[in-house]
Short mmCIF file of C-alpha atoms and ligand atoms in Angstrom, two decimals:
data_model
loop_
_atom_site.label_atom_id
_atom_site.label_comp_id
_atom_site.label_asym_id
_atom_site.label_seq_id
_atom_site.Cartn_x
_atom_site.Cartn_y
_atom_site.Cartn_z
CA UNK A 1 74.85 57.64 26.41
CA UNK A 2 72.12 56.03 24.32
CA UNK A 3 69.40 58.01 22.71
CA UNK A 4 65.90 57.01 21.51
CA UNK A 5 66.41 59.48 18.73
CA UNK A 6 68.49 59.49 15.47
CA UNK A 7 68.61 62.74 14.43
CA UNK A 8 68.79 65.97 16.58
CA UNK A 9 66.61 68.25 14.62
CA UNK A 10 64.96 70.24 17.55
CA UNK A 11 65.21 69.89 21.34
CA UNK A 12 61.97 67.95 21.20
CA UNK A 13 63.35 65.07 19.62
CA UNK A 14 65.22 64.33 23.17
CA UNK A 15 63.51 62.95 26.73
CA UNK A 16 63.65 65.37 29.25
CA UNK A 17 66.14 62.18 31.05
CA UNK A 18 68.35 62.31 27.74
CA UNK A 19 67.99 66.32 28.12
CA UNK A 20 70.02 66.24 31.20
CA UNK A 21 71.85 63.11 30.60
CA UNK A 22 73.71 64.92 27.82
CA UNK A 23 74.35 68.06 29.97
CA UNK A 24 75.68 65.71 32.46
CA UNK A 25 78.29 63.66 30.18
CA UNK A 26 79.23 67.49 28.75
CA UNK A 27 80.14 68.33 32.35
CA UNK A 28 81.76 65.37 33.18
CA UNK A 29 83.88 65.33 29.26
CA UNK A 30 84.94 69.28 30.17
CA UNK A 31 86.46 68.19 33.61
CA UNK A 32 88.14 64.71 32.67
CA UNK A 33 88.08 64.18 28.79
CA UNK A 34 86.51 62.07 26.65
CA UNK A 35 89.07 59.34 25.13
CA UNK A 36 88.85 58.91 21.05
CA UNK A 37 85.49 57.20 21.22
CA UNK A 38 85.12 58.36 17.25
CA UNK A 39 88.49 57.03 15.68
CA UNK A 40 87.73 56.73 12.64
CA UNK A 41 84.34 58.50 12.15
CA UNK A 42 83.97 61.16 9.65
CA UNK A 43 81.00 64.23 10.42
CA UNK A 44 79.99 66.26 7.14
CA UNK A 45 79.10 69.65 7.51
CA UNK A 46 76.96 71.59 5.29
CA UNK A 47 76.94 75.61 5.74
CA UNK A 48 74.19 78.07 3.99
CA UNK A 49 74.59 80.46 6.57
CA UNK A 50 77.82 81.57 8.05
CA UNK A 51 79.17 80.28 11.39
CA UNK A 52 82.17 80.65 13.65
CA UNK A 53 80.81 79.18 16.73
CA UNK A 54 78.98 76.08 15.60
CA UNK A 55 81.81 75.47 12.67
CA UNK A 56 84.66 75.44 14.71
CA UNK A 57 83.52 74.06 17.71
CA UNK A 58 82.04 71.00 15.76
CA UNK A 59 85.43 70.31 14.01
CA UNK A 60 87.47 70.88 17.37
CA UNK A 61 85.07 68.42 18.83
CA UNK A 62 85.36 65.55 15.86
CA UNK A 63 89.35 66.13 16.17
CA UNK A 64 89.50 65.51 20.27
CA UNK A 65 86.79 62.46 19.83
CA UNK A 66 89.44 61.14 17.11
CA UNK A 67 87.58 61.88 14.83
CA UNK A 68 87.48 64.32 11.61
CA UNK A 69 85.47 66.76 10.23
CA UNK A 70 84.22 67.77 6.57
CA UNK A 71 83.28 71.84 6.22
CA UNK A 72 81.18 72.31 2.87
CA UNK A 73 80.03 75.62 1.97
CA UNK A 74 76.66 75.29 0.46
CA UNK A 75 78.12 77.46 -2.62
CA UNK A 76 80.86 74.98 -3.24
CA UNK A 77 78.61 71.79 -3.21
CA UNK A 78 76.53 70.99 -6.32
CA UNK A 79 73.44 72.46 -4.28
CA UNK A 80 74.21 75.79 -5.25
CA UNK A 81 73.62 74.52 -8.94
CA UNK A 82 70.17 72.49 -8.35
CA UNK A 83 71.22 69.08 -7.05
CA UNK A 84 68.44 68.20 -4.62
CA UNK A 85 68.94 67.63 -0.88
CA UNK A 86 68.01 63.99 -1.09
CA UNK A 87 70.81 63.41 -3.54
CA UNK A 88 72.92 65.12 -1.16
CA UNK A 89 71.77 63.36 1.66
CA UNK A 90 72.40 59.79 -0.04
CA UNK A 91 75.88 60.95 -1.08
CA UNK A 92 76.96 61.96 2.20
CA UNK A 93 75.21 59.90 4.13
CA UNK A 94 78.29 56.87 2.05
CA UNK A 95 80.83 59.24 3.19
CA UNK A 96 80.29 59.93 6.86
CA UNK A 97 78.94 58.80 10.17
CA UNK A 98 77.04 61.65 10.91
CA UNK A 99 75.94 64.74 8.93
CA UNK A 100 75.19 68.30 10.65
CA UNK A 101 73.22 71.46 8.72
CA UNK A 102 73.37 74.87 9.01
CA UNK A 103 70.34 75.65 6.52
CA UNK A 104 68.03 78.85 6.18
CA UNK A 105 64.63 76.68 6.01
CA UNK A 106 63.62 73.72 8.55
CA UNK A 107 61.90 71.92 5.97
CA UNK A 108 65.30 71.19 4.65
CA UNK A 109 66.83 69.83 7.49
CA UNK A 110 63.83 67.40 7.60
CA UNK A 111 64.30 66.81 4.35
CA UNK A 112 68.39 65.97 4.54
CA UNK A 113 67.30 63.88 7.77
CA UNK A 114 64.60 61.70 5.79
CA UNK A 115 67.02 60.95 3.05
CA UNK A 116 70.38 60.56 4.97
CA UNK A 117 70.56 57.05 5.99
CA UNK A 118 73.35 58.51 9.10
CA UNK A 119 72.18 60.97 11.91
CA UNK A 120 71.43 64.30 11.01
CA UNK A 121 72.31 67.54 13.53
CA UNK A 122 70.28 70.49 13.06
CA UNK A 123 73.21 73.40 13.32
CA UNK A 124 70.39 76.22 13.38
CA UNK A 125 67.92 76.84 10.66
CA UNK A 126 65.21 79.93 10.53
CA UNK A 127 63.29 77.82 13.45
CA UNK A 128 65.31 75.93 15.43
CA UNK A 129 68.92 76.92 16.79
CA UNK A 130 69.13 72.86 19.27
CA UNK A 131 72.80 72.60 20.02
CA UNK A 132 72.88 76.28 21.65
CA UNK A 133 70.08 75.04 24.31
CA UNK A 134 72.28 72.17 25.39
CA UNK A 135 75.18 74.60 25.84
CA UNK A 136 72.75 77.17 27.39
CA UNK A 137 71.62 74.84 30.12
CA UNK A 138 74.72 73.15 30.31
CA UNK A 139 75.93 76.58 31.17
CA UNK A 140 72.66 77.32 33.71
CA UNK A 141 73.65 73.62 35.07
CA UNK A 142 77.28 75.15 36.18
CA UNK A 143 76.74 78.43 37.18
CA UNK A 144 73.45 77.77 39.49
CA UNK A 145 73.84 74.23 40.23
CA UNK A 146 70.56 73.05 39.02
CA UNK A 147 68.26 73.55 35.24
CA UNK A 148 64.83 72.98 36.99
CA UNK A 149 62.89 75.53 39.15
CA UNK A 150 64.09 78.20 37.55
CA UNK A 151 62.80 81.47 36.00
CA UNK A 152 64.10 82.13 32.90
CA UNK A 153 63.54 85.63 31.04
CA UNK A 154 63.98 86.30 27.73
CA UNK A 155 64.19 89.82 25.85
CA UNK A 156 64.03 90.87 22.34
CA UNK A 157 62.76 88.62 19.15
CA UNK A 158 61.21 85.76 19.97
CA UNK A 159 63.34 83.59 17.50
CA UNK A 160 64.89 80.49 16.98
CA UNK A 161 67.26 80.75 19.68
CA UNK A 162 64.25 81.91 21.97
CA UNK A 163 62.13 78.54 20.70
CA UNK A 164 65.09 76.17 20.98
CA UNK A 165 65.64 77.70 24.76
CA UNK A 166 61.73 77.23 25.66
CA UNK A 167 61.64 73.58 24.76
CA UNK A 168 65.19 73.14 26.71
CA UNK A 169 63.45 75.09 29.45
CA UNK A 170 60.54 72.32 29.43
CA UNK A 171 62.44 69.14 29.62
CA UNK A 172 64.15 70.97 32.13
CA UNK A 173 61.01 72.11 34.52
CA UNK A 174 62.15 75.80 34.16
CA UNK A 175 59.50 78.94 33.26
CA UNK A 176 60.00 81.32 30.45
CA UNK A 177 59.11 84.71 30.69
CA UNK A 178 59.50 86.30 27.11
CA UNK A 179 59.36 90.11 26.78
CA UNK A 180 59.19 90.92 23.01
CA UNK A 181 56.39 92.65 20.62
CA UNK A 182 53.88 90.82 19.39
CA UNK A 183 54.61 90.46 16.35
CA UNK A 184 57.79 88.59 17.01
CA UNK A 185 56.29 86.20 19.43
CA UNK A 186 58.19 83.09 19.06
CA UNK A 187 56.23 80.01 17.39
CA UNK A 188 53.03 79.42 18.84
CA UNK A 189 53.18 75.72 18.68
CA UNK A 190 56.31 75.63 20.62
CA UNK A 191 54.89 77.82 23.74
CA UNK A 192 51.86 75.43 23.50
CA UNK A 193 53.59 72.32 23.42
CA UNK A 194 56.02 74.10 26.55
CA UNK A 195 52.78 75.04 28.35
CA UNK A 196 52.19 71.74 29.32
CA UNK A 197 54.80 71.33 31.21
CA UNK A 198 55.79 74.75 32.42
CA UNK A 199 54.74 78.01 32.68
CA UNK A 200 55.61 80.36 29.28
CA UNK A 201 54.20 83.67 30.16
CA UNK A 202 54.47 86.69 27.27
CA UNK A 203 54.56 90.52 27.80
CA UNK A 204 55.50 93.33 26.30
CA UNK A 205 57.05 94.80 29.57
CA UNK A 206 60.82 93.95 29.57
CA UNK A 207 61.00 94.73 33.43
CA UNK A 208 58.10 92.40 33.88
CA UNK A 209 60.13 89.75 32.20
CA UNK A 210 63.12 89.81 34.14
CA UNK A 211 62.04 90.64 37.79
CA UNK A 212 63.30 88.02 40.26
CA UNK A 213 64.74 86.38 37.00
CA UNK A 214 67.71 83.78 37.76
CA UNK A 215 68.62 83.86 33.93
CA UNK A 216 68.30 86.51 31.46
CA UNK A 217 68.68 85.55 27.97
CA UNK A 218 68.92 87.66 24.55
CA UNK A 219 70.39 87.46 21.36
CA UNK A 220 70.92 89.91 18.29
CA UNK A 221 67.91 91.56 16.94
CA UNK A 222 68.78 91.01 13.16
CA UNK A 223 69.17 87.13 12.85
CA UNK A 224 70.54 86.08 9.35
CA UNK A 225 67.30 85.42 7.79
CA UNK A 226 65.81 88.13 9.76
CA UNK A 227 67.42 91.47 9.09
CA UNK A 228 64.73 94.06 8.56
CA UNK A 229 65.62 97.56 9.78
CA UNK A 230 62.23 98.49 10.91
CA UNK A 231 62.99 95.73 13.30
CA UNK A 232 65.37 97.32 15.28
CA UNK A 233 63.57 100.35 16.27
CA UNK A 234 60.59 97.97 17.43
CA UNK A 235 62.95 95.79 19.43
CA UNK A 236 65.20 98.70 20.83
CA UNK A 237 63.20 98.82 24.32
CA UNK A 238 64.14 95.46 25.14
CA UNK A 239 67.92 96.09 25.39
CA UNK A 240 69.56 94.25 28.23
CA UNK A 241 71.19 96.78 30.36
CA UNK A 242 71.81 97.25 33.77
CA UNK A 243 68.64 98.10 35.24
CA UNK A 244 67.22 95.36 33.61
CA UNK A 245 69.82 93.28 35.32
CA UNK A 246 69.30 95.28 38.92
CA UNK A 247 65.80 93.93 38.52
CA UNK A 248 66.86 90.41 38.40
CA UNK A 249 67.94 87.74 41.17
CA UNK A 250 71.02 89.04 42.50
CA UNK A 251 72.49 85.79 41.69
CA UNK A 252 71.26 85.94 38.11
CA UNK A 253 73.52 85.09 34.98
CA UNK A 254 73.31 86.86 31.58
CA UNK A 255 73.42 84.62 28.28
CA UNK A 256 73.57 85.65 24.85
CA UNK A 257 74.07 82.66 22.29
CA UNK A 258 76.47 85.29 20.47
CA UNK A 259 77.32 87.08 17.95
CA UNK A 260 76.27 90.18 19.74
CA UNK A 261 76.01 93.47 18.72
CA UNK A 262 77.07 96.28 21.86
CA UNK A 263 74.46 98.64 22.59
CA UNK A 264 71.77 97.41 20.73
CA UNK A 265 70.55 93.98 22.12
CA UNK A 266 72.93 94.30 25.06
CA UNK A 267 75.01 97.00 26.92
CA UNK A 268 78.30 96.65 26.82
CA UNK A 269 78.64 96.73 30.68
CA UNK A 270 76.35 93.59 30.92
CA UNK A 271 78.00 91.66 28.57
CA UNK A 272 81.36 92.14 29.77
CA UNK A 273 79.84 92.62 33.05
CA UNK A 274 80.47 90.22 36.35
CA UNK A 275 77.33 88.51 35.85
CA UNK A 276 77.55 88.02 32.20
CA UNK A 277 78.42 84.07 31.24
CA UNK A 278 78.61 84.16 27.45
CA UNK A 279 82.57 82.85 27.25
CA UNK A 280 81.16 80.19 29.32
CA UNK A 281 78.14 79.21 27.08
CA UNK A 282 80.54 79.53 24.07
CA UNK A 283 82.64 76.95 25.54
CA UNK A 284 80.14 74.72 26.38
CA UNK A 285 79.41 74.44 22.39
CA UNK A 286 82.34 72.42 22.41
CA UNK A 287 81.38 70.08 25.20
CA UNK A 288 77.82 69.46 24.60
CA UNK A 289 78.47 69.47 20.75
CA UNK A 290 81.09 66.09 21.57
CA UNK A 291 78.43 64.63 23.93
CA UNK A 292 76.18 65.00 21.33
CA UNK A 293 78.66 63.27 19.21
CA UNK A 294 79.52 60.20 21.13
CA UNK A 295 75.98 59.81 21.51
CA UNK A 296 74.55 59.88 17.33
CA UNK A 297 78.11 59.66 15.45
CA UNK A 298 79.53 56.72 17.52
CA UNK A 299 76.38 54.43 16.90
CA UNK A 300 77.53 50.67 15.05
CA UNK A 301 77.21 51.55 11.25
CA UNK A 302 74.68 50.20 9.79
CA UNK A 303 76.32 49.05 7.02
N1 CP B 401 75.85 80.81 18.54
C1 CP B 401 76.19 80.39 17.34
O1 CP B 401 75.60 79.48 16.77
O2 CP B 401 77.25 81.03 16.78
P1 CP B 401 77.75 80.91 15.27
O3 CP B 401 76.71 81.55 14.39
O4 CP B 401 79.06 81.66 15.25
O5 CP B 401 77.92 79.46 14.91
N1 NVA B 402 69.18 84.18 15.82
C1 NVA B 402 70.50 84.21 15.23
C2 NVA B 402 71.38 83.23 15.93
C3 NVA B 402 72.81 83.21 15.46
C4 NVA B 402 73.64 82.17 16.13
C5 NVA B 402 70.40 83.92 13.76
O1 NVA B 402 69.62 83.05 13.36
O2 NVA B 402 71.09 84.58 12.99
#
């Protein structure tokens, strides 16, 4: 499918029609394939943060779309000694068809998109986590049938995961309902931006949050440029457990973006419970990850 957009730096940067139109080619790739459309086509990957979801599930993609995949380290490219992310984007941007970033600050990924003269995939920085929303609606899509009319709770930090999932939520036409402190409110401009097409509500009452919820939604509460201690104590009230769940729709699935930590954002009996759908979202990486592919890596070259 065609998008307006070059780069994929936040959800924003879709339609909501593009939205869904790439959670319906992921659908229809995971049930009848996708052919080689990227024979030939080459995506660089740049890691400051570690990864085994986004890494592997990006290189498994490229490899099924005939394609292949380049895994750099941060710490093994010239970055780590000074060279600037311009220079990097330039270099890599003669190398590949496509470049996708792990990298601790947003600004950078901005940054790598402005210079690179070939898409640029945001692979999660401090703000932004993109490619998990389309798997987490993808996953929503399957399990419920539908993304839109939904309530959708979230509990704990209010992070990048939790900002990328509101914006999905309003090109989608679902609420969010985010139980978390206050002081870990996810970014304001993001719930304003949301507001104006759905409802966002905030609380500090995790029950409040997920009553009558058809999706309940967490993720750890010590991200990788997040991992204060004092956190955890704030955030231990809005574990996901079972009476949490019991408050829910009966029908309601449980996502976590994953890696998870037992016990502390989630109980182990939710997470490995019957209503728990996180081998499913995990999946879905792979699918919505190729979709995205076809779509900004299988453009004509532009030179
Ligand atoms: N969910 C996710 O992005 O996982 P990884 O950190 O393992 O890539
Ligand atoms: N919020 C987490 C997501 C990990 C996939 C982090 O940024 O570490």
């Amino acid at each position: 499918m065609k998008l307006a957009t070059r780069d994929l730096l936040t959800v924003a940067d879709l339609t909501p029609r593009e939205f869904g139109g790439l959670v319906s080619r992921s659908i229809t790739m995971k049930k009848r394939g996708a052919g080689r459309p990227l024979a030939g086509r080459t995506l660089a990957m740049i890691f400051e943060k570690p990864s085994t979801r986004t890494r592997a599930s990006f290189e498994a993609g490229m490899h099924q779309l005939g394609g292949h995949a380049i895994s750099l380290s941060s710490q093994e490219t010239q970055l780590s000694r000074g060279e600037s992310i311009e220079d990097t984007a330039r270099t890599l941007s003669r190398y590949s068809d496509c470049i996708m970033a792990r990298l601790y600050k947003h600004e950078h990924v901005e940054r790598l998109a402005a210079a690179s003269s070939v898409p640029v995939i945001n692979g999660l920085t401090d703000s932004f986590h993109p490619c998990q929303t389309l798997a987490d609606f993808m996953t929503i899509r399957e399990r419920l049938g539908r993304m839109d009319g939904l309530k959708i709770a979230w509990l704990g930090d209010g992070n990048n995961v939790c900002s990328s999932l509101i914006q999905g939520a309003a090109l989608a036409g679902s609420d969010v309902h985010v139980a978390c402190p206050r002081s870990m409110r996810p970014d304001a401009g993001v719930v304003r931006e949301a507001s104006r097409s759905v409802r966002v509500r905030m609380t500090e009452d995790p029950a409040e949050a997920a009553r009558g919820a058809h999706v309940v939604a967490t993720d750890t509460h010590s991200s990788m440029h997040n991992k204060g201690v004092s956190r955890l104590s704030r955030l231990a009230r809005y574990r996901v457990d079972a009476r949490i769940m019991a408050g829910a729709d009966p029908g309601a699935i449980f996502l976590h973006c994953l890696p998870a930590t037992r016990g502390r954002e989630v109980s182990a009996d939710v997470i490995d419970g019957p209503q728990s759908a996180v081998w499913d979202e995990a999946e879905n990486r792979l699918h919505t990850q190729k979709a995205l592919l076809e779509a900004l890596a299988g453009r004509p070259r532009a030179r």
